[in-house]
């Protein structure tokens, strides 16, 4: 048994982006898993492959309002996993979406449509080709830091996955802006090494399943193993208690 209990899963996907289940199925899975809160955080609309269609945010909000009346035993939240689009830290959350959602997560993803086509596409390429990763580290770091400063972000999803970053600078900005860094149970980041590197800075963490199937909602096994090995205290994790 893990000493640390996670009471909320803020990072789950549905068919509105590229998950397999419906919002209802994720909610039912979360109740089954004994969670107190479930967040639906599908991909921002500027993702070319699997972003939520812009107009569907309204549908998702309405569906969640209906489900809230049916499932009173759990708190149901609508979030979004936004894309960090450029070095200035813009994300694909406009005022309308900001009004609709309860919280914003943001992360870097291949396949997001850059605001500066040439520079952004080049950065995708450098991140994609492993031996060239070091060339995009500064860009990625500034994009993440600026995203936190520019936007009200609740959690940075899987920092370090798909893009190399200067983690010390990212952690410092996270502390300054009161943003949590995710320990993602599906992606390997934050990794054990990364956790050890920044755990003593006082930065806050959030554990997320990143479930793309209802059966993975609330499955934090992998993340909890890293947490335990790194010796992260429960107080440092925003969605856990003893
Ligand atoms: Zn992601
Ligand atoms: Zn995700």
mmCIF file with all atom_site columns, C-alpha atoms and ligand atoms in Angstrom, residues 11 13 43 81 107-109 157-158 162 182 184 187 210 212, ligand 1:
data_model
loop_
_atom_site.group_PDB
_atom_site.id
_atom_site.type_symbol
_atom_site.label_atom_id
_atom_site.label_alt_id
_atom_site.label_comp_id
_atom_site.label_asym_id
_atom_site.label_entity_id
_atom_site.label_seq_id
_atom_site.pdbx_PDB_ins_code
_atom_site.Cartn_x
_atom_site.Cartn_y
_atom_site.Cartn_z
_atom_site.occupancy
_atom_site.B_iso_or_equiv
_atom_site.pdbx_formal_charge
_atom_site.auth_seq_id
_atom_site.auth_comp_id
_atom_site.auth_asym_id
_atom_site.auth_atom_id
_atom_site.pdbx_PDB_model_num
ATOM   1  C  CA  . UNK A 1 11  ? -5.618 14.666 -16.284 1.00 0.00 ? 11  UNK A CA  1
ATOM   2  C  CA  . UNK A 1 13  ? -8.943 12.319 -21.905 1.00 0.00 ? 13  UNK A CA  1
ATOM   3  C  CA  . UNK A 1 43  ? -6.239 18.599 -25.810 1.00 0.00 ? 43  UNK A CA  1
ATOM   4  C  CA  . UNK A 1 81  ? -4.664 20.356 -21.659 1.00 0.00 ? 81  UNK A CA  1
ATOM   5  C  CA  . UNK A 1 107 ? 2.232  21.256 -22.016 1.00 0.00 ? 107 UNK A CA  1
ATOM   6  C  CA  . UNK A 1 108 ? 4.326  20.850 -25.085 1.00 0.00 ? 108 UNK A CA  1
ATOM   7  C  CA  . UNK A 1 109 ? 3.042  18.514 -27.821 1.00 0.00 ? 109 UNK A CA  1
ATOM   8  C  CA  . UNK A 1 157 ? 1.641  18.488 -17.959 1.00 0.00 ? 157 UNK A CA  1
ATOM   9  C  CA  . UNK A 1 158 ? 4.552  16.021 -18.262 1.00 0.00 ? 158 UNK A CA  1
ATOM   10 C  CA  . UNK A 1 162 ? 8.877  15.285 -25.848 1.00 0.00 ? 162 UNK A CA  1
ATOM   11 C  CA  . UNK A 1 182 ? 2.974  17.045 -13.150 1.00 0.00 ? 182 UNK A CA  1
ATOM   12 C  CA  . UNK A 1 184 ? 2.567  11.892 -15.156 1.00 0.00 ? 184 UNK A CA  1
ATOM   13 C  CA  . UNK A 1 187 ? 4.662  9.394  -19.679 1.00 0.00 ? 187 UNK A CA  1
ATOM   14 C  CA  . UNK A 1 210 ? -3.194 10.953 -18.329 1.00 0.00 ? 210 UNK A CA  1
ATOM   15 C  CA  . UNK A 1 212 ? -6.847 7.759  -22.518 1.00 0.00 ? 212 UNK A CA  1
HETATM 16 ZN ZN1 . LIG B 2 .   ? 0.009  15.753 -23.039 1.00 0.00 ? 1   LIG B ZN1 1
#
